[in-house]
């Protein structure tokens, strides 16, 4: 794993005043040594506040990113920009260079009483586009950075069973006065703690009357699938994942509300990865995905193959019958096996030992059931999370197999810019650890329009009409969560 030059600094117990001054002195000392500006991150406990409840309203002000891992209980919320990488190509290589540069000029530590054992602290949050390059000017994604990674100005972090941690970030120059830096930290901490006392869950209307606008027709979708099936005969393809999008319009006098949509997604999908990203232009990318791309913690990789889909039912007997049908489906088992093999093969390049569950289990979600196979590994010391993300994306679950041939096929035949859909979204820590999910069950919101994205894995024996029905079920996750607010008169 990567190690920060500042990794061992400042993990200590002190009073708030001692902690602020110690951090200020250390940061100014490093700035003078490097003869350049450094980044100071002060960490402190802030009680039991929910990070997303606290920072969700920041989305209304066009800033921030929210991340909630329902399976581990990790919640990260950020607002403001202190450092940022935005590139159109070579996402993970550029991100690695960006993080390495920032680590070299970083001081972080506990501001007052802390937890010295806590080392896996998020440093940056971001999302990478499915493809390099910019979309056309008329595309919903037009104007957004293709790949973006941000070190935020403020962050709230909560792990399951722990108090919420706050992170304040400051620039420190070589000629700054430590006492002045300490005073600024004290003032910012007091302001943040006061704001947390006024936090309450964010509520808006459910968009029951949002209008479903233009979308690809069922016939067009089925024709595209038939085209893919013909390609299986002529190209070296085993699986291709097709995507489509659907547009929703907010009612007159109303606007889509990203913060409240996130709240609904967390409530309705408690074990999903819920996320929200904005780039400051009254657009928000939000979703609740069941798919983990990669998590690296304490040198261990955690992930899964998630492919093969069927509906579920509120009636227990029918639900069990559907799960049994999924387990025995030749088509779904084949699709799932393709994904599992590809992930295992990729991880062999990064892990000393890869452990794959013997048989897939059925994972039940709110609308759907999927086949899931757990995959774990011991990450080699020279490997970082971004190395794994770069090689895994796009997995056969969202792109196809073989990876190169499927990606090329989509570039030639899919008349759709995916943007951040089906792409890595998540966070990375100071030591190169962190977590990225695959952005599914999602939509790009503007005030008056929501563009939702869904896809389906196509294999030789796929039935086009059944694949359409599957995407309609997947669409429900985001469509039923869309929330609106009434515009001010």
XYZ file of C-alpha atoms in Angstrom, residues 2-5 93-106 123 149 386 430:
22
model
C 1.030 3.598 -0.546
C 2.260 5.489 2.486
C 1.946 9.219 2.996
C 5.001 11.221 4.096
C -3.077 7.594 -13.919
C -3.841 11.304 -13.564
C -5.561 10.689 -10.225
C -2.567 8.743 -8.893
C -0.193 11.557 -9.898
C -2.511 14.159 -8.356
C -2.725 12.289 -5.051
C 1.006 11.615 -4.896
C 1.716 15.316 -5.387
C -0.749 16.363 -2.685
C 0.493 13.765 -0.172
C 3.988 15.218 -0.329
C 2.735 18.546 0.953
C 0.194 17.325 3.504
C -8.607 12.291 1.426
C -11.230 13.950 -8.058
C -6.461 3.005 -8.151
C -4.150 9.133 2.374
